[in-house]
Amino acid sequence: MKASDYIAKKLSTYTNYAFTGQGGSVVHILDSLSKVKKINILPSQNEQGASLAADAFYRASGKIGVVVATSGPGILNTLQGMACSYYDSIPAFYLSGAPVTSGIKKNKNLRQLGFQEMEVMDIVKSMTKYSTRITNVKDLRYEIEKAIFYSLEGRPGPVLIDLPDDVQRQEVNEKKLRPFIPKINLIKPNKKIINKLESLVSKSKRPVVVIGNGVKISKTNEKFYKIIKKYKIPFATTWATTDLFDISDKLNIGSFGVYATRHGNFSIQNSDLLIILGSRMNGTQIGTASKFAVNAKKVLVDIDKFELNEENKVKIDCKINLDLTNFVKIFDKVSKKMNIEKNWYKAISYWKNKYPTVKKEYFNEKQHANPYVFFNELSKLVKKDDVIIPDASANLVWCYQAFKPKKGQNIFTALNHSPMGYSIAAAIGAAVSLNSKKEIIAIIGDGSVQMNIQEIENIKNYNLPIKIFIIDNKGYGMVKQTIDTWLNKNYVGCDKGSGLSIPNFLKVFKSYGIKTTEVRNNSELRRKIKSTLSHKGPMMCNIKISPNARIIPKLKPGYPLHDMLPSLPEEETSQQMKIFSKNENK
């Protein structure tokens, strides 16, 4: 058996799709993959698109995404998607072609020997869990099984195997290939730490459970929710987990952070205990660390021990290094000691009603469509099992602030790396993984479309049921808002007046053969969103919003989460932060 045939056969046991580029050092791999009936090959227009599609393929289907790219420029193009997968803990398997072994340099000081030769392992070291180069065909089974194991175990992430062209062509005896036998190290709970957790829980009157991405990765959301519901514990979702629960749930306080909601932030800031499940609590969630939930004891449960080191400067009172699948029973046991005061529920309900994100005056806007109204309307019209993929920057924030998720929907994007241009390429991976059984909705800013616009040719070519909504504000709105705050509106490279030109996307998409429509104001929103969603096949809807549309509310750097811009009257903010002070003083 040729080595590349073995690789193709082996990969078919893990997935049914390969997202690829093309090039001289992967022709044998692609030839072999094309002969395996269990694997579909989807060639990208640019290898970056392949890597983003593979990332979304896993998020939509739970099957590992496979990326094949040629040496040098081919594999270099895939780094965008690789980074998305690494920072969001998404499994992915990368196979990079390399020059023949005689064309691979031995001396590290030599810049390059073979054509398109590149030190791939050095380049991807900081964004893969494991990477290696195979120069002996006898190692094929061992290295593939090892890479797949590392990609999926513990905290998941991408892996890479670099394979010289001549090794791909060698003969291999499948029966003589050695297997990889993993050593699994189980993390056991520390009784002393669990006793500390019980003590903190028993003293708490205003707890909040923070549901982080680790809950989604470990597939423990239903188990944790069952406990939360049984003991009536208020919970907050991070952006990664907003789709796991219905927003109308009375226990769901919603999102919190720099670009979140006032009601969510008031709840977090007034809590006395945060039980954080699988969330690294980055800067966009906590704001200024020294001002984050200062009256709350904090418990962090994470499978990654390095996340417990407090590098974000948030003091953790109880650190639990444990897989969430093993923490569920402990959580159930300690939650029995909850003694939540009734006023806590009333306060959460009060804040949700008093500080809605989508305000009534937004509906009165006449000249443009309002982004908050758009996401509000979109959330009413999409179905319970649809896949919604926002992109980066302002449209991402507006989505997570205003979109009202229904349980069962799959809402995701590349949250931690967050590259512009993710959603169009990612929508392809989601669409093929689901075999067109669900509607795929990609939402992207006009400034981001150009990053991967070439991939809409694949959307048209495969007639994928992807609906693309472009938030058209004639430039980089979120960057302009940052410049407003810090640099007195001295815009540089973010709109037409400062040197950035945005094309006419109605003409561009039509030239690709994709049906288009445009929304010019609020009165057209519902009708045109509805017609776009009901169209069979791909379609683009351009949403014209004001170039001056801004994220509201938003935290100013250095301020505590409960004091967002535009600022509330000082007396009102102070009042919301003193609701429980009288009871505590007693």
Coordinates of C-alpha atoms in Angstrom, one line a residue:
M1 CA 0.0 0.0 0.0
K2 CA 1.3 3.5 -0.8
A3 CA 1.8 5.6 2.3
S4 CA -0.7 8.3 1.1
D5 CA -3.3 5.6 0.6
Y6 CA -2.8 4.4 4.1
I7 CA -3.1 8.0 5.4
A8 CA -6.4 8.5 3.5
K9 CA -7.8 5.3 4.8
K10 CA -6.8 6.1 8.4
L11 CA -8.3 9.6 8.2
S12 CA -11.6 8.2 7.0
T13 CA -12.1 6.6 10.4
Y14 CA -12.1 10.0 12.1
T15 CA -14.0 12.3 9.7
N16 CA -15.9 12.4 6.4
Y17 CA -14.5 15.7 5.0
A18 CA -11.1 17.2 4.1
F19 CA -10.7 20.9 3.6
T20 CA -7.8 21.4 1.2
G21 CA -5.6 23.6 -0.8
Q22 CA -3.6 22.2 -3.8
G23 CA 0.1 22.1 -4.6
G24 CA 3.0 20.0 -5.6
S25 CA 3.8 18.5 -2.3
V26 CA 0.3 17.2 -1.5
V27 CA -0.8 15.8 -4.9
H28 CA -0.4 12.3 -3.7
I29 CA -2.3 12.8 -0.5
L30 CA -5.2 14.5 -2.4
D31 CA -5.1 11.7 -5.0
S32 CA -5.5 9.1 -2.3
L33 CA -8.2 11.0 -0.5
S34 CA -10.2 11.3 -3.7
K35 CA -10.3 7.4 -3.9
V36 CA -11.8 7.0 -0.4
K37 CA -15.6 7.0 -0.7
K38 CA -16.0 7.9 3.0
I39 CA -14.2 11.2 2.5
N40 CA -15.4 14.3 0.6
I41 CA -12.8 16.8 -0.5
L42 CA -13.7 20.5 -0.4
P43 CA -11.0 22.5 -2.1
S44 CA -10.8 26.1 -0.9
Q45 CA -10.2 29.2 -3.0
N46 CA -7.5 30.1 -0.4
E47 CA -6.1 27.8 2.3
Q48 CA -7.2 30.3 4.9
G49 CA -10.7 29.5 3.9
A50 CA -10.0 25.8 4.3
S51 CA -8.7 26.2 7.9
L52 CA -11.7 28.4 9.0
A53 CA -14.1 25.9 7.4
A54 CA -12.5 23.0 9.2
D55 CA -12.7 24.9 12.5
A56 CA -16.5 25.5 12.0
F57 CA -16.9 21.9 10.8
Y58 CA -16.1 20.6 14.3
R59 CA -18.2 23.3 16.0
A60 CA -21.2 22.4 13.9
S61 CA -20.9 18.6 13.8
G62 CA -18.5 17.4 16.6
K63 CA -16.3 15.7 14.0
I64 CA -12.7 16.7 13.8
G65 CA -11.8 19.0 10.9
V66 CA -9.0 17.9 8.6
V67 CA -6.9 20.5 6.6
V68 CA -4.5 19.5 3.9
A69 CA -2.1 22.2 2.5
T70 CA 1.1 22.2 0.5
S71 CA 4.5 23.3 1.8
G72 CA 5.5 26.9 2.3
P73 CA 2.8 29.4 1.3
G74 CA 0.0 26.8 1.4
I75 CA 0.4 25.8 5.0
L76 CA 1.2 29.4 6.0
N77 CA -2.2 30.5 4.7
T78 CA -3.8 28.1 7.2
L79 CA -2.5 29.8 10.3
Q80 CA -5.6 32.0 10.7
G81 CA -7.9 29.0 11.2
M82 CA -5.3 27.1 13.2
A83 CA -5.1 30.0 15.7
C84 CA -8.9 30.2 15.9
S85 CA -9.0 26.5 16.9
Y86 CA -6.1 26.7 19.3
Y87 CA -7.4 29.7 21.3
D88 CA -11.0 28.4 21.4
S89 CA -10.0 24.8 22.2
I90 CA -11.3 23.2 19.0
P91 CA -9.8 19.9 17.7
A92 CA -8.3 20.0 14.2
F93 CA -5.9 17.9 12.2
Y94 CA -3.4 19.6 9.8
L95 CA -1.4 17.7 7.2
S96 CA 1.2 19.8 5.5
G97 CA 3.2 18.7 2.5
A98 CA 7.0 19.2 2.6
P99 CA 9.7 19.0 0.0
V100 CA 11.4 15.6 -0.5
T101 CA 13.7 14.6 2.4
S102 CA 16.8 15.4 0.4
G103 CA 15.5 18.9 0.0
I104 CA 15.1 19.5 3.7
K105 CA 18.0 21.3 5.3
K106 CA 20.1 19.7 8.1
N107 CA 21.8 23.0 9.1
K108 CA 19.4 25.3 11.0
N109 CA 21.5 28.3 9.9
L110 CA 20.8 27.6 6.2
R111 CA 17.8 29.7 5.2
Q112 CA 16.3 27.3 2.7
L113 CA 17.3 24.2 0.8
G114 CA 14.3 22.7 -1.0
F115 CA 11.7 24.6 -3.0
Q116 CA 9.0 26.2 -0.7
E117 CA 10.8 24.6 2.3
M118 CA 9.7 26.0 5.6
E119 CA 10.3 25.3 9.3
V120 CA 6.7 24.4 9.8
M121 CA 7.0 22.9 13.3
D122 CA 8.7 26.0 14.6
I123 CA 6.1 28.3 13.1
V124 CA 3.1 26.4 14.5
K125 CA 4.6 25.5 17.9
S126 CA 2.7 28.3 19.7
M127 CA -0.7 27.4 18.3
T128 CA -0.8 23.6 18.2
K129 CA -0.9 20.9 21.0
Y130 CA 1.4 18.6 19.0
S131 CA 3.4 18.8 15.8
T132 CA 5.9 16.5 14.1
R133 CA 7.5 15.6 10.8
I134 CA 7.4 12.0 9.6
T135 CA 10.5 10.8 7.7
N136 CA 10.0 7.1 8.3
V137 CA 6.8 5.5 6.9
K138 CA 6.9 2.9 9.7
D139 CA 5.8 5.8 12.1
L140 CA 2.7 6.7 10.2
R141 CA 0.1 4.9 12.3
Y142 CA 1.8 5.8 15.6
E143 CA 2.0 9.5 14.7
I144 CA -1.5 9.9 13.2
E145 CA -3.1 8.2 16.3
K146 CA -0.9 10.2 18.6
A147 CA -1.8 13.5 16.9
I148 CA -5.6 12.7 16.9
F149 CA -5.4 11.7 20.6
Y150 CA -3.7 14.9 21.6
S151 CA -6.1 17.0 19.6
L152 CA -9.1 15.5 21.4
E153 CA -7.9 14.8 24.9
G154 CA -8.0 17.2 27.9
R155 CA -8.3 20.7 26.6
P156 CA -8.6 20.1 22.8
G157 CA -6.8 21.9 20.1
P158 CA -5.2 21.6 16.6
V159 CA -2.3 19.3 15.8
L160 CA 0.0 19.1 12.7
I161 CA 1.9 16.4 10.8
D162 CA 4.5 17.6 8.2
L163 CA 5.0 15.0 5.5
P164 CA 7.8 15.1 2.9
D165 CA 6.6 14.3 -0.7
D166 CA 8.8 11.3 -1.2
V167 CA 7.6 9.7 2.1
Q168 CA 4.0 10.0 0.8
R169 CA 5.0 7.9 -2.2
Q170 CA 6.8 5.1 -0.3
E171 CA 5.3 1.6 0.1
V172 CA 4.1 0.6 3.6
N173 CA 3.0 -2.7 5.2
E174 CA -0.2 -1.7 7.1
K175 CA 0.0 -4.8 9.3
K176 CA 3.5 -4.0 10.6
L177 CA 2.7 -0.4 11.6
R178 CA 3.0 0.1 15.4
P179 CA 0.0 1.6 17.2
F180 CA 0.0 4.5 19.6
I181 CA -1.1 3.5 23.1
P182 CA -2.0 6.6 25.1
K183 CA -1.3 7.1 28.8
I184 CA -4.3 8.7 30.4
N185 CA -3.6 10.7 33.6
L186 CA -6.8 11.2 35.5
I187 CA -7.0 14.3 37.7
K188 CA -8.5 13.5 41.1
P189 CA -10.4 16.0 43.3
N190 CA -8.6 17.3 46.3
K191 CA -10.7 16.8 49.4
K192 CA -9.3 19.8 51.2
I193 CA -10.2 22.1 48.3
I194 CA -13.7 20.6 48.0
N195 CA -14.3 21.2 51.7
K196 CA -13.3 24.8 51.1
L197 CA -15.8 25.0 48.3
E198 CA -18.6 23.6 50.5
S199 CA -17.8 26.3 53.1
L200 CA -18.0 29.1 50.5
V201 CA -21.2 27.8 49.1
S202 CA -22.9 27.5 52.5
K203 CA -22.1 31.1 53.3
S204 CA -23.3 32.5 50.0
K205 CA -26.6 34.3 49.6
R206 CA -26.2 35.8 46.1
P207 CA -24.3 33.2 44.0
V208 CA -23.9 33.2 40.2
V209 CA -22.6 30.2 38.2
V210 CA -20.6 31.3 35.2
I211 CA -21.0 28.8 32.3
G212 CA -17.8 28.9 30.3
N213 CA -16.7 27.2 27.1
G214 CA -15.4 24.2 29.0
V215 CA -19.0 23.3 29.7
K216 CA -19.7 23.2 26.0
I217 CA -16.5 21.3 25.2
S218 CA -17.1 18.7 27.9
K219 CA -20.8 18.4 26.8
T220 CA -21.9 18.7 30.5
N221 CA -24.4 21.6 29.9
E222 CA -27.5 19.5 30.5
K223 CA -26.1 17.9 33.7
F224 CA -25.1 21.3 35.1
Y225 CA -28.4 22.9 34.1
K226 CA -30.3 20.1 35.9
I227 CA -28.5 20.9 39.1
I228 CA -28.9 24.7 38.6
K229 CA -32.6 24.3 38.0
K230 CA -33.0 21.9 41.0
Y231 CA -31.4 24.4 43.4
K232 CA -32.5 27.5 41.6
I233 CA -29.1 29.0 41.2
P234 CA -28.7 32.1 39.0
F235 CA -26.3 31.6 36.1
A236 CA -24.4 33.7 33.6
T237 CA -23.3 32.7 30.1
T238 CA -20.1 33.7 28.3
W239 CA -20.4 34.4 24.6
A240 CA -19.3 30.8 23.9
T241 CA -22.2 29.3 25.8
T242 CA -25.0 31.8 25.1
D243 CA -26.7 29.2 22.8
L244 CA -26.9 26.5 25.4
F245 CA -29.8 28.1 27.3
D246 CA -33.0 30.0 26.6
I247 CA -32.5 33.8 27.3
S248 CA -36.1 33.9 28.8
D249 CA -35.1 31.6 31.6
K250 CA -35.6 33.5 34.8
L251 CA -32.3 32.1 36.3
N252 CA -30.3 33.3 33.2
I253 CA -28.8 36.7 34.0
G254 CA -27.5 37.0 30.5
S255 CA -24.0 38.0 29.3
F256 CA -21.6 40.2 31.2
G257 CA -18.4 42.1 30.5
V258 CA -16.9 45.1 28.6
Y259 CA -19.3 44.7 25.6
A260 CA -22.2 43.1 27.3
T261 CA -25.4 44.2 29.2
R262 CA -26.0 46.5 32.1
H263 CA -28.3 43.9 33.8
G264 CA -25.7 41.2 33.5
N265 CA -23.0 43.4 34.9
F266 CA -25.1 44.6 37.8
S267 CA -25.8 41.0 38.7
I268 CA -22.1 40.0 38.6
Q269 CA -21.0 43.1 40.5
N270 CA -23.6 42.5 43.3
S271 CA -22.9 38.8 43.7
D272 CA -21.2 37.4 46.7
L273 CA -20.0 34.1 45.1
L274 CA -18.9 33.3 41.5
I275 CA -18.5 29.6 40.6
I276 CA -16.7 29.8 37.3
L277 CA -16.9 26.6 35.2
G278 CA -14.4 26.3 32.4
S279 CA -13.9 30.0 31.6
R280 CA -10.6 31.8 31.5
M281 CA -12.2 35.1 32.4
N282 CA -10.3 37.3 29.9
G283 CA -10.2 41.1 29.9
T284 CA -13.4 41.5 27.8
Q285 CA -15.3 39.7 30.6
I286 CA -13.7 41.2 33.7
G287 CA -12.8 44.8 32.7
T288 CA -10.4 46.1 35.3
A289 CA -9.4 43.1 37.5
S290 CA -9.2 45.1 40.7
K291 CA -12.8 46.3 40.3
F292 CA -14.3 43.0 39.2
A293 CA -17.0 41.6 41.5
V294 CA -15.1 42.9 44.5
N295 CA -17.5 41.5 47.1
A296 CA -17.7 38.0 45.6
K297 CA -15.6 35.0 46.6
K298 CA -14.4 33.3 43.4
V299 CA -14.2 29.6 42.6
L300 CA -12.6 28.6 39.3
V301 CA -12.9 25.0 37.9
D302 CA -10.7 24.3 34.9
I303 CA -9.1 21.3 33.3
D304 CA -6.1 23.5 32.3
K305 CA -4.0 24.0 35.4
F306 CA -2.3 27.0 33.9
E307 CA -5.6 28.9 33.8
L308 CA -5.5 28.9 37.6
N309 CA -2.4 31.0 37.9
E310 CA -4.2 34.3 38.2
E311 CA -2.3 36.0 35.3
N312 CA -5.5 38.0 34.6
K313 CA -5.0 39.5 38.1
V314 CA -8.4 38.2 39.4
K315 CA -7.9 36.7 42.9
I316 CA -9.3 33.2 43.0
D317 CA -10.4 32.0 46.5
C318 CA -10.8 28.3 45.5
K319 CA -8.9 26.8 42.6
I320 CA -10.1 23.4 41.3
N321 CA -8.0 21.7 38.6
L322 CA -10.5 19.1 37.4
D323 CA -12.4 17.9 34.3
L324 CA -15.9 19.3 34.4
T325 CA -17.3 15.8 33.8
N326 CA -15.8 14.8 37.1
F327 CA -16.9 18.0 38.8
V328 CA -20.7 17.5 38.1
K329 CA -21.3 15.2 41.1
I330 CA -19.3 17.4 43.4
F331 CA -21.3 20.4 42.3
D332 CA -24.6 18.6 42.9
K333 CA -23.4 17.7 46.4
V334 CA -22.2 21.1 47.5
S335 CA -25.2 22.9 45.9
K336 CA -27.5 21.3 48.5
K337 CA -25.9 23.8 50.9
M338 CA -27.1 26.8 49.0
N339 CA -29.1 29.4 51.0
I340 CA -30.1 31.9 48.4
E341 CA -32.0 35.0 49.6
K342 CA -35.3 35.7 47.8
N343 CA -34.3 39.3 47.1
W344 CA -31.5 38.1 44.9
Y345 CA -34.0 36.7 42.4
K346 CA -36.1 39.9 42.6
A347 CA -33.0 42.1 41.9
I348 CA -31.9 40.1 38.9
S349 CA -35.4 40.3 37.4
Y350 CA -35.6 44.0 38.2
W351 CA -32.3 44.7 36.4
K352 CA -33.3 42.7 33.3
N353 CA -36.5 44.7 33.0
K354 CA -35.1 48.1 33.8
Y355 CA -32.0 47.9 31.5
P356 CA -33.0 46.3 28.2
T357 CA -30.3 46.4 25.5
V358 CA -32.7 47.0 22.7
K359 CA -34.4 50.3 23.6
K360 CA -37.8 51.5 22.2
E361 CA -36.2 54.6 20.6
Y362 CA -34.1 52.4 18.3
F363 CA -37.2 51.4 16.5
N364 CA -37.9 55.1 15.6
E365 CA -34.8 55.5 13.5
K366 CA -35.9 56.4 9.9
Q367 CA -32.8 57.0 7.7
H368 CA -31.1 53.7 8.4
A369 CA -31.6 50.3 9.9
N370 CA -30.6 50.1 13.5
P371 CA -28.2 47.2 14.3
Y372 CA -29.9 46.4 17.6
V373 CA -33.3 46.3 15.9
F374 CA -31.9 44.1 13.1
F375 CA -30.6 41.5 15.6
N376 CA -33.8 41.7 17.6
E377 CA -35.8 41.0 14.5
L378 CA -33.4 38.3 13.2
S379 CA -33.7 36.4 16.5
K380 CA -37.5 36.3 16.1
L381 CA -37.4 34.9 12.6
V382 CA -34.7 32.2 12.8
K383 CA -35.6 28.7 13.7
K384 CA -34.7 26.7 16.9
D385 CA -32.1 24.5 15.1
D386 CA -30.5 27.1 12.9
V387 CA -26.7 27.8 12.9
I388 CA -25.8 31.5 13.4
I389 CA -22.2 32.6 12.8
P390 CA -21.4 36.3 13.6
D391 CA -18.0 37.6 12.5
A392 CA -15.7 40.1 14.4
S393 CA -15.8 43.6 15.8
A394 CA -19.1 45.6 16.2
N395 CA -21.4 43.1 14.5
L396 CA -20.2 40.4 16.8
V397 CA -20.9 42.6 19.9
W398 CA -24.3 43.7 18.6
C399 CA -25.2 40.1 18.0
Y400 CA -24.3 38.9 21.5
Q401 CA -26.0 42.0 23.1
A402 CA -29.3 42.0 21.2
F403 CA -29.8 38.5 19.6
K404 CA -32.2 36.4 21.8
P405 CA -31.0 32.8 21.5
K406 CA -33.4 29.9 21.5
K407 CA -32.2 26.7 23.1
G408 CA -31.1 24.3 20.4
Q409 CA -29.6 26.9 18.1
N410 CA -25.9 26.8 17.4
I411 CA -24.3 30.2 17.7
F412 CA -20.6 30.4 17.4
T413 CA -17.6 32.3 16.0
A414 CA -13.9 32.5 16.7
L415 CA -14.1 34.3 20.0
N416 CA -10.6 34.5 21.3
H417 CA -8.6 35.0 18.1
S418 CA -11.5 36.8 16.4
P419 CA -10.2 37.4 12.9
M420 CA -12.1 39.6 10.4
G421 CA -13.6 37.4 7.7
Y422 CA -14.3 34.3 9.7
S423 CA -18.0 33.8 9.2
I424 CA -18.2 33.5 5.4
A425 CA -15.5 30.7 5.2
A426 CA -16.8 29.1 8.5
A427 CA -20.3 28.9 7.1
I428 CA -19.0 26.6 4.4
G429 CA -17.7 24.1 7.0
A430 CA -20.9 24.3 9.0
A431 CA -23.1 23.8 5.9
V432 CA -21.3 20.7 4.6
S433 CA -21.1 19.1 8.0
L434 CA -24.9 19.3 8.3
N435 CA -25.6 18.2 4.8
S436 CA -27.9 21.2 4.2
K437 CA -30.3 20.0 6.9
K438 CA -30.2 23.3 8.8
E439 CA -30.1 26.9 7.8
I440 CA -26.7 28.5 8.1
I441 CA -26.7 32.3 8.8
A442 CA -23.4 34.3 8.5
I443 CA -23.4 37.9 9.8
I444 CA -20.4 40.0 8.8
G445 CA -19.4 43.7 8.7
D446 CA -18.7 45.3 5.4
G447 CA -15.1 45.9 6.5
S448 CA -14.6 42.1 7.0
V449 CA -16.2 40.7 3.9
Q450 CA -13.1 41.4 1.7
M451 CA -10.9 39.2 4.0
N452 CA -12.3 36.0 2.6
I453 CA -14.6 37.1 -0.2
Q454 CA -13.1 34.5 -2.6
E455 CA -14.9 31.8 -0.6
I456 CA -18.4 32.9 -1.8
E457 CA -17.4 31.1 -5.1
N458 CA -17.5 27.9 -3.1
I459 CA -20.9 28.8 -1.6
K460 CA -22.3 29.4 -5.1
N461 CA -20.5 26.4 -6.7
Y462 CA -21.9 23.9 -4.1
N463 CA -25.2 25.8 -3.8
L464 CA -24.9 25.8 0.0
P465 CA -28.0 27.1 1.9
I466 CA -26.0 30.0 3.5
K467 CA -27.6 33.3 4.1
I468 CA -25.2 36.2 4.5
F469 CA -26.2 39.4 6.2
I470 CA -23.7 42.3 5.7
I471 CA -23.8 45.0 8.3
D472 CA -23.0 48.0 6.1
N473 CA -21.8 51.0 8.0
K474 CA -19.2 52.1 5.4
G475 CA -16.1 51.2 7.3
Y476 CA -14.7 49.9 10.6
G477 CA -17.3 51.1 13.2
M478 CA -15.8 49.6 16.3
V479 CA -12.4 51.0 15.5
K480 CA -14.0 54.4 15.0
Q481 CA -15.7 54.1 18.4
T482 CA -12.3 53.3 20.0
I483 CA -10.8 56.4 18.3
D484 CA -13.7 58.5 19.5
T485 CA -12.8 57.5 23.1
W486 CA -9.1 57.9 22.9
L487 CA -8.0 60.0 19.9
N488 CA -10.5 62.7 19.4
K489 CA -12.0 61.2 16.2
N490 CA -8.7 61.3 14.3
Y491 CA -9.7 58.4 12.0
V492 CA -7.0 56.6 10.1
G493 CA -7.7 53.8 7.6
C494 CA -11.2 53.0 8.8
D495 CA -13.6 54.8 6.4
K496 CA -13.6 56.4 3.0
G497 CA -12.6 59.8 4.4
S498 CA -9.5 58.3 6.1
G499 CA -8.4 56.1 3.1
L500 CA -10.4 52.9 3.3
S501 CA -12.6 52.1 0.4
I502 CA -15.5 49.6 0.6
P503 CA -16.8 48.1 -2.7
N504 CA -20.5 47.8 -3.8
F505 CA -21.3 44.3 -2.4
L506 CA -24.6 44.1 -4.3
K507 CA -22.6 44.1 -7.5
V508 CA -19.8 41.9 -6.2
F509 CA -22.2 39.1 -5.0
K510 CA -24.3 39.3 -8.2
S511 CA -21.1 38.8 -10.2
Y512 CA -20.5 35.6 -8.3
G513 CA -24.1 34.5 -9.2
I514 CA -25.6 34.9 -5.7
K515 CA -29.0 36.5 -5.2
T516 CA -29.0 39.8 -3.3
T517 CA -31.3 42.3 -1.6
E518 CA -30.8 45.4 0.6
V519 CA -32.4 46.9 3.7
R520 CA -32.3 50.7 3.9
N521 CA -34.3 51.3 7.1
N522 CA -36.1 49.7 10.0
S523 CA -39.4 49.4 8.2
E524 CA -37.9 47.0 5.6
L525 CA -36.1 44.8 8.1
R526 CA -38.7 42.1 8.9
R527 CA -40.0 41.6 5.4
K528 CA -36.5 41.4 3.8
I529 CA -35.0 39.2 6.5
K530 CA -37.9 36.9 6.1
S531 CA -37.6 36.7 2.3
T532 CA -33.8 36.1 2.6
L533 CA -34.2 33.3 5.1
S534 CA -37.0 31.6 3.0
H535 CA -35.0 31.7 -0.2
K536 CA -33.8 28.3 -1.4
G537 CA -30.0 28.3 -1.9
P538 CA -27.5 31.0 -1.0
M539 CA -28.4 34.7 -0.7
M540 CA -26.9 38.0 0.6
C541 CA -28.8 40.7 2.3
N542 CA -27.0 44.1 2.8
I543 CA -28.2 46.0 5.9
K544 CA -27.5 49.7 5.6
I545 CA -26.9 51.2 9.1
S546 CA -25.6 54.6 10.1
P547 CA -21.8 55.1 9.9
N548 CA -22.3 56.6 13.4
A549 CA -23.9 53.5 14.9
R550 CA -22.1 52.6 18.1
I551 CA -22.0 49.8 20.7
I552 CA -24.3 50.8 23.5
P553 CA -23.6 50.1 26.4
K554 CA -19.9 49.7 26.5
L555 CA -17.4 49.9 29.3
K556 CA -14.7 52.6 29.3
P557 CA -11.3 51.1 30.2
G558 CA -10.4 51.5 33.8
Y559 CA -14.0 51.6 35.1
P560 CA -15.8 48.8 37.0
L561 CA -18.3 46.7 35.1
H562 CA -21.4 48.3 36.6
D563 CA -20.4 51.8 35.3
M564 CA -20.8 51.5 31.5
L565 CA -21.0 54.2 28.8
P566 CA -23.2 56.1 28.3
S567 CA -23.0 56.7 32.0
L568 CA -26.1 56.5 34.1
P569 CA -26.7 59.3 36.7
E570 CA -24.2 58.7 39.5
E571 CA -26.9 58.4 42.1
E572 CA -28.7 55.7 40.1
T573 CA -25.5 53.6 39.7
S574 CA -24.7 54.0 43.3
Q575 CA -28.3 52.9 44.3
Q576 CA -28.0 49.7 42.2
M577 CA -24.8 48.8 43.9
K578 CA -26.2 49.4 47.5
I579 CA -29.4 47.3 47.2
F580 CA -28.0 44.6 49.5
S581 CA -25.8 46.7 51.7
K582 CA -28.5 47.3 54.4
N583 CA -29.1 43.6 54.8
E584 CA -25.4 42.9 55.1
N585 CA -24.8 45.6 57.7
K586 CA -27.5 44.0 59.8

